mmCIF file of C-alpha atoms in Angstrom:
data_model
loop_
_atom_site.group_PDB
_atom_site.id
_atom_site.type_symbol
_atom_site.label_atom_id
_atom_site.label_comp_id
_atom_site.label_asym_id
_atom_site.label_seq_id
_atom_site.Cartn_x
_atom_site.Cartn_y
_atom_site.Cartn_z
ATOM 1 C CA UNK B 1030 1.730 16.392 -5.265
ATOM 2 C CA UNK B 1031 2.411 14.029 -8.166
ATOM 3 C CA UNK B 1032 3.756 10.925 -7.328
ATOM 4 C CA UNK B 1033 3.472 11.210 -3.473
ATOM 5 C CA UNK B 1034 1.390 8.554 -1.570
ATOM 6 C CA UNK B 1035 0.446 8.856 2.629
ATOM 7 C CA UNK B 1036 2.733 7.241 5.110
ATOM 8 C CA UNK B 1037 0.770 3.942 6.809
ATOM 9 C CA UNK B 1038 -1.184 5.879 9.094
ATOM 10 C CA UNK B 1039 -1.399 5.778 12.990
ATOM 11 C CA UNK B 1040 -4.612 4.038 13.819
ATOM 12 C CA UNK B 1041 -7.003 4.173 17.284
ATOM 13 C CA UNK B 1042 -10.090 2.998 18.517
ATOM 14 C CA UNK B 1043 -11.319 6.614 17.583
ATOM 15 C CA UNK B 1044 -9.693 7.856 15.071
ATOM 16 C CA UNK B 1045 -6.307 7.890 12.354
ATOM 17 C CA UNK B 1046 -4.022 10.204 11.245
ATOM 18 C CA UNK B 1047 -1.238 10.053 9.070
ATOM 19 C CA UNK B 1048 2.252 10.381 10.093
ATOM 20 C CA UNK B 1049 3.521 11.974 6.860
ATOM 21 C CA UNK B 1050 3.992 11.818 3.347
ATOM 22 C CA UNK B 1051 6.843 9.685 1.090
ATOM 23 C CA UNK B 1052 7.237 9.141 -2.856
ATOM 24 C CA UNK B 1053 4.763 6.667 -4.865
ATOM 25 C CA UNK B 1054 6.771 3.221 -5.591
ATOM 26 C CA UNK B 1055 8.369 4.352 -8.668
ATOM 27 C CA UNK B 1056 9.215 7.422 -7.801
ATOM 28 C CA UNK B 1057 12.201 9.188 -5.821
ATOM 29 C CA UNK B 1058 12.703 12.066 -3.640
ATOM 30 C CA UNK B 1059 14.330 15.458 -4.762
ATOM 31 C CA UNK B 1060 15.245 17.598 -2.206
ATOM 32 C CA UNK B 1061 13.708 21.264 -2.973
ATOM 33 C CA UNK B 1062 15.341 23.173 -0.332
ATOM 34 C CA UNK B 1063 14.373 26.639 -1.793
ATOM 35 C CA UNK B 1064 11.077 25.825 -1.575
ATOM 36 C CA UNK B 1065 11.385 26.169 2.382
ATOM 37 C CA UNK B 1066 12.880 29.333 2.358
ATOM 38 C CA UNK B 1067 10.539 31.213 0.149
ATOM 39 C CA UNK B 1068 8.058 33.867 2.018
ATOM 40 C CA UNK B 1069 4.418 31.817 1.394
ATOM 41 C CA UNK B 1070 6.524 28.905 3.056
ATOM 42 C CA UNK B 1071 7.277 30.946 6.271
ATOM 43 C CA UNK B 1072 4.226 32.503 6.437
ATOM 44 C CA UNK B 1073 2.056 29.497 6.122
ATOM 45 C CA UNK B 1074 4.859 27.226 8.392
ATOM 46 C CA UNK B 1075 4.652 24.401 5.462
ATOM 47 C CA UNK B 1076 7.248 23.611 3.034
ATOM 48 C CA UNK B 1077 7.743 21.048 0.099
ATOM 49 C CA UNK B 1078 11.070 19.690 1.762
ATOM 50 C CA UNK B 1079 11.709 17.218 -1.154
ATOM 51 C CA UNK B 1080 9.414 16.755 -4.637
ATOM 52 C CA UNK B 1081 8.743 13.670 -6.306
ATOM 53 C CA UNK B 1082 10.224 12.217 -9.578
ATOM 54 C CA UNK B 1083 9.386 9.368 -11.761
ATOM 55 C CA UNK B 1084 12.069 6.543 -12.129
ATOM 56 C CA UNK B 1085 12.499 4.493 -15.124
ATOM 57 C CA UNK B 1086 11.662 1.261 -13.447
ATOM 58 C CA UNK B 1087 11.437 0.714 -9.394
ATOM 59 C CA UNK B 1088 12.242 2.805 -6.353
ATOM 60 C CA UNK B 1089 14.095 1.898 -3.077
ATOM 61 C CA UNK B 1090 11.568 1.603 -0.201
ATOM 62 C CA UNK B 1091 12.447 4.534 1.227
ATOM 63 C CA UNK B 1092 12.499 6.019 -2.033
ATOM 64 C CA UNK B 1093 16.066 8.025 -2.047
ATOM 65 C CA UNK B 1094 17.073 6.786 -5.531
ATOM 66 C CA UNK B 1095 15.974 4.649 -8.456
ATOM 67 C CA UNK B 1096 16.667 1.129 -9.075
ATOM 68 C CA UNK B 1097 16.273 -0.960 -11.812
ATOM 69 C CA UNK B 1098 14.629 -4.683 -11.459
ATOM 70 C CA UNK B 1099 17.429 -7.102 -11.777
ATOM 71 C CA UNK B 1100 20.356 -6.963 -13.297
ATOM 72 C CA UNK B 1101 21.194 -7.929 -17.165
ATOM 73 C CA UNK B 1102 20.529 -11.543 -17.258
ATOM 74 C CA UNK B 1103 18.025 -11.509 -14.621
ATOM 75 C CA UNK B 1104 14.716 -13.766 -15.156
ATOM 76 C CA UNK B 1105 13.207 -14.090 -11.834
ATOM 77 C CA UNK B 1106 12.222 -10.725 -11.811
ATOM 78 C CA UNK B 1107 10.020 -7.934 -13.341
ATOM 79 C CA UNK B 1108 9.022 -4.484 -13.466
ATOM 80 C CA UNK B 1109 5.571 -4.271 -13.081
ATOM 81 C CA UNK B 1110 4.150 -1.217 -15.624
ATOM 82 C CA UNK B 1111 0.997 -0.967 -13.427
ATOM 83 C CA UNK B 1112 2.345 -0.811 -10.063
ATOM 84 C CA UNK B 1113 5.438 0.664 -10.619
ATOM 85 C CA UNK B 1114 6.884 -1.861 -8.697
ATOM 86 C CA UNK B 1115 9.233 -4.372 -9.037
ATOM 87 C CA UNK B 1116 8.142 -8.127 -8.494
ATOM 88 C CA UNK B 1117 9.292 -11.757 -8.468
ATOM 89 C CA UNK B 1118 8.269 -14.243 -10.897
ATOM 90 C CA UNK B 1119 7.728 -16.692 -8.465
ATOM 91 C CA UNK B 1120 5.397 -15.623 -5.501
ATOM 92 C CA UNK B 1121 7.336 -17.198 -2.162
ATOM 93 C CA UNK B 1122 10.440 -15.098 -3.571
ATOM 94 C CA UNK B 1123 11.316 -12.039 -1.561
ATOM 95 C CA UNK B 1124 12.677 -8.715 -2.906
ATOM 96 C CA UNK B 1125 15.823 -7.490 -1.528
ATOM 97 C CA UNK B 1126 17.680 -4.455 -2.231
ATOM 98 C CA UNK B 1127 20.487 -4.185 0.746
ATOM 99 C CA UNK B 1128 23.215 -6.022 1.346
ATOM 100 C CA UNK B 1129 23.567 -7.715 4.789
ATOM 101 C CA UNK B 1130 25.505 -4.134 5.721
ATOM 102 C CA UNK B 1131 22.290 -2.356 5.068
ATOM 103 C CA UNK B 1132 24.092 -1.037 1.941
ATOM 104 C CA UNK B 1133 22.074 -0.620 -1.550
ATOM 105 C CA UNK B 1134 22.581 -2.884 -3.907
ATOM 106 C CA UNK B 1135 23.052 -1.860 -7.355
ATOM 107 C CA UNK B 1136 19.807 -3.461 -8.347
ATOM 108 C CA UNK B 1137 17.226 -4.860 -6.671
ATOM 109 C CA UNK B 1138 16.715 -9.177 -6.622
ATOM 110 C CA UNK B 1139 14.730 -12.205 -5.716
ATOM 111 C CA UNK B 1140 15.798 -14.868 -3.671
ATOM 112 C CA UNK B 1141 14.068 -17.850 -1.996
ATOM 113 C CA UNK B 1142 12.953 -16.981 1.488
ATOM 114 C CA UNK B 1143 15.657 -18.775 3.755
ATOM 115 C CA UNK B 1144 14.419 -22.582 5.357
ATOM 116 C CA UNK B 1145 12.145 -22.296 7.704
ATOM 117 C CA UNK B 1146 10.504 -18.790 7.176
ATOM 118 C CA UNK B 1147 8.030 -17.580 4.806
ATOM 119 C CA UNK B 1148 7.377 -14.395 2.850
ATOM 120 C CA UNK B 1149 5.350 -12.309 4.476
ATOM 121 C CA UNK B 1150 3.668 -11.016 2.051
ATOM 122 C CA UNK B 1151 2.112 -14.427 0.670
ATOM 123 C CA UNK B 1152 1.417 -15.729 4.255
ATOM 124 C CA UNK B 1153 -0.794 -12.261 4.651
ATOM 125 C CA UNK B 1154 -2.784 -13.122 1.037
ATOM 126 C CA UNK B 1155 -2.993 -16.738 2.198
ATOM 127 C CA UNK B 1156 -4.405 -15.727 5.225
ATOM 128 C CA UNK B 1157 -6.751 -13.102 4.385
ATOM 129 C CA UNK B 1158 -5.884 -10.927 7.388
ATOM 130 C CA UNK B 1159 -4.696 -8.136 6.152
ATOM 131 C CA UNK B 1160 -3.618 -6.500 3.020
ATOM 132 C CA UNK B 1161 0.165 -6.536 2.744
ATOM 133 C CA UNK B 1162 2.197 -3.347 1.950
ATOM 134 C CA UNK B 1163 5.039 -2.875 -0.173
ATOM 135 C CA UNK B 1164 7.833 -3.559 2.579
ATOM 136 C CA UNK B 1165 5.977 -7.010 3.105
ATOM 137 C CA UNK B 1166 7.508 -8.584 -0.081
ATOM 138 C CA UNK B 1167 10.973 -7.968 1.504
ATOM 139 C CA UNK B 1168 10.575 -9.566 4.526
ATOM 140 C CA UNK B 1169 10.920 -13.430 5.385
ATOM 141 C CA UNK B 1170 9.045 -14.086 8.361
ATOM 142 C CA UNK B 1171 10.291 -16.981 10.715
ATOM 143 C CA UNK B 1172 8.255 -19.942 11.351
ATOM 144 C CA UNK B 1173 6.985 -20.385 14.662
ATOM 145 C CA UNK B 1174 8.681 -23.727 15.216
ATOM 146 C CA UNK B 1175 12.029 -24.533 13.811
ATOM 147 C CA UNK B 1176 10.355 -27.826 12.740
ATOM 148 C CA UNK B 1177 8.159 -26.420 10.465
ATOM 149 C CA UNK B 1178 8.016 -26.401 6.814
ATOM 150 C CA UNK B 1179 6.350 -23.962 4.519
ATOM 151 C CA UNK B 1180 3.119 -25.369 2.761
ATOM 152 C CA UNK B 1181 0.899 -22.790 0.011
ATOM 153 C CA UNK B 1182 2.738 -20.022 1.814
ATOM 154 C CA UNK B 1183 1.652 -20.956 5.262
ATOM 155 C CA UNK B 1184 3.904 -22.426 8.215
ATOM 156 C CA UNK B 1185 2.713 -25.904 8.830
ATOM 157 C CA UNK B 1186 4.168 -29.220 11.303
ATOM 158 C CA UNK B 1187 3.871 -31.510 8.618
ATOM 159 C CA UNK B 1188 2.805 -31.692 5.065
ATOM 160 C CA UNK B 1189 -0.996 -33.371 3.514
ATOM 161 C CA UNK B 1190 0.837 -35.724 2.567
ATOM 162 C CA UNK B 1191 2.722 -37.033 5.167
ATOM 163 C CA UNK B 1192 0.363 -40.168 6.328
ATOM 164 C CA UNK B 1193 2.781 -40.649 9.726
ATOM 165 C CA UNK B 1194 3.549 -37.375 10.326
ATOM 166 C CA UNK B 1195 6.536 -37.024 13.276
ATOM 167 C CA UNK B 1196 4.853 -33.176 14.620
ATOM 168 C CA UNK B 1197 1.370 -32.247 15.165
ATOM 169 C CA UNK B 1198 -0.134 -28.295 15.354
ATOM 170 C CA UNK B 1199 -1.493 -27.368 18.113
ATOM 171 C CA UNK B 1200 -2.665 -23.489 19.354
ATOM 172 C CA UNK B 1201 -4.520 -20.682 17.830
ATOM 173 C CA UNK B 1202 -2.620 -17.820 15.771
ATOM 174 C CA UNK B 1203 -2.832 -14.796 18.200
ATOM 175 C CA UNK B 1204 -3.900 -16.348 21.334
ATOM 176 C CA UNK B 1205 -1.483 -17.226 24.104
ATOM 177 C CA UNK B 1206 1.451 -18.757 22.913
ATOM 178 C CA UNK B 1207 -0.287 -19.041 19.408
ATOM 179 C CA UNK B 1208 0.831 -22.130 16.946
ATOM 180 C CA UNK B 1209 3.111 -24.283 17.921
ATOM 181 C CA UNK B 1210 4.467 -28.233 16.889
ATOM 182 C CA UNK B 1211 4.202 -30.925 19.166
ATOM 183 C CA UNK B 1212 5.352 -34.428 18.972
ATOM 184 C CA UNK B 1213 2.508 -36.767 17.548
ATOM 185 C CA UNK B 1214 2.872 -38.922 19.954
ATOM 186 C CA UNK B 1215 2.761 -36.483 22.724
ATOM 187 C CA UNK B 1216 -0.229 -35.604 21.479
ATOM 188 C CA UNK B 1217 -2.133 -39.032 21.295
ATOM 189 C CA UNK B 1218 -1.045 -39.105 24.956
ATOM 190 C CA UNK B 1219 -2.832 -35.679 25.601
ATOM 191 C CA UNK B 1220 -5.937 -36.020 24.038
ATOM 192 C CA UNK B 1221 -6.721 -39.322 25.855
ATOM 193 C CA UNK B 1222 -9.879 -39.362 28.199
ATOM 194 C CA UNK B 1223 -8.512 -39.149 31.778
ATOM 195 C CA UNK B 1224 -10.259 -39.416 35.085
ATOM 196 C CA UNK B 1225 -9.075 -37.216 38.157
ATOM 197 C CA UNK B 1226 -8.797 -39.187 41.758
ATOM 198 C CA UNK B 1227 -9.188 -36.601 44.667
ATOM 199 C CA UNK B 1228 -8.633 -37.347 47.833
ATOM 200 C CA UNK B 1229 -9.850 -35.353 50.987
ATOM 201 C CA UNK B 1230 -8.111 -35.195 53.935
ATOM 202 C CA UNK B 1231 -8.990 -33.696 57.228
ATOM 203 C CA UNK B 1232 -12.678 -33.167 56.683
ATOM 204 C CA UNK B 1233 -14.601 -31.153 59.153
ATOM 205 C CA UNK B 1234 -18.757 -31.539 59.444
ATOM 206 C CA UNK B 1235 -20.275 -27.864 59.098
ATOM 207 C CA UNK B 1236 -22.267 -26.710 61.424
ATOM 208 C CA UNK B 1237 -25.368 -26.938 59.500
ATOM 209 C CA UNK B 1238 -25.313 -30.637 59.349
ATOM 210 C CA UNK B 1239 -24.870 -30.448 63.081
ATOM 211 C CA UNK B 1240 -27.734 -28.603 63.698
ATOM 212 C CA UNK B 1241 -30.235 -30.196 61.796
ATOM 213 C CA UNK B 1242 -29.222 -33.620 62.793
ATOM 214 C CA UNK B 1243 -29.728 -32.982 66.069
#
């Protein structure tokens, strides 16, 4: 149908499927009740439940209703003609269209992500791990380490500049613990050369020694 797109799909080793189907960004949901009741429906055990239509400007995520991209004197935001989508002018802005109620706002806005968190959708670009979806520009993603700071969209202990810098990162994204931020001068301490002093106690001769010295 016009203006529908696939849910993100379930994906397997084997195989992926997906879980339904929603409106385009820029489009809203109609319900089309009618259309369930009628005999081809019941027959075939498929219905249209809901049709899309095309909004002036942007969509909600969930696409129940249209909503425009800022509000009159907005200038940190934009609809985007190609997309369909609403977007910030500045790229470490996220969306948000709900209050902190969960409530819709009357339009949708950008606002800097809050201190110590990063968009999610930049960090994923930055990365080049994945492609981010359309729910990724409204979510700020925390920082592993609340010492942190956020440097070309990325999470980092201390900035290029910083010539004495107080944290050091330490880790691998995605294995155990992942990144982390460690005090610099913990860290000179770690990385020293060490020697280990064993000491045995109660030592036995084998057997074999025993033997062959005899």
């Amino acid at each position: 149908a016009d203006g529908a797109t696939l849910l993100q799909p379930f994906v397997s080793r084997s195989y992926r499927v997906a879980t339904g189907c929603t409106c385009a960004p820029g489009w809203h949901k109609v319900q089309a009740p009618d259309e369930c009741e009628s005999k081809t429906a019941l027959e075939k055990f498929w219905c249209d439940a809901y049709r899309c239509d095309p909004c002036s400007e942007g969509s909600s995520l969930d696409s129940s209703t249209c909503m425009t991209c800022g509000g009159p004197n907005a200038t940190n935001i934009f609809f985007n003609e190609a997309t369909r989508e609403c977007e910030c002018t500045d790229p470490e802005h996220v969306l948000r269209e709900r209050d902190a109620h969960g409530a819709l706002l009357d339009y949708k806005v950008c606002e800097p992500c809050p201190s110590g968190t990063v968009l999610r959708a930049a960090k994923l670009v930055a990365d080049g791990t994945a492609e981010p979806s359309e729910k990724d520009k409204y979510f700020c993603e925390p920082c592993p380490h609340p010492s942190m700071v956020v440097h070309n969209h990325r999470c980092v202990c201390a900035l290029p500049t910083d010539n004495d810098p107080l944290y050091t990162e330490v880790g691998v994204e995605g294995v155990g613990a992942g990144v982390t931020c460690i005090l610099t001068a913990e860290s000179l301490v770690v990385n020293q050369p060490r020697l280990a002093e064993i000491e045995f106690t109660h030592v036995v001769a084998s057997l074999a020694q025993s033997s062959s010295s005899a």
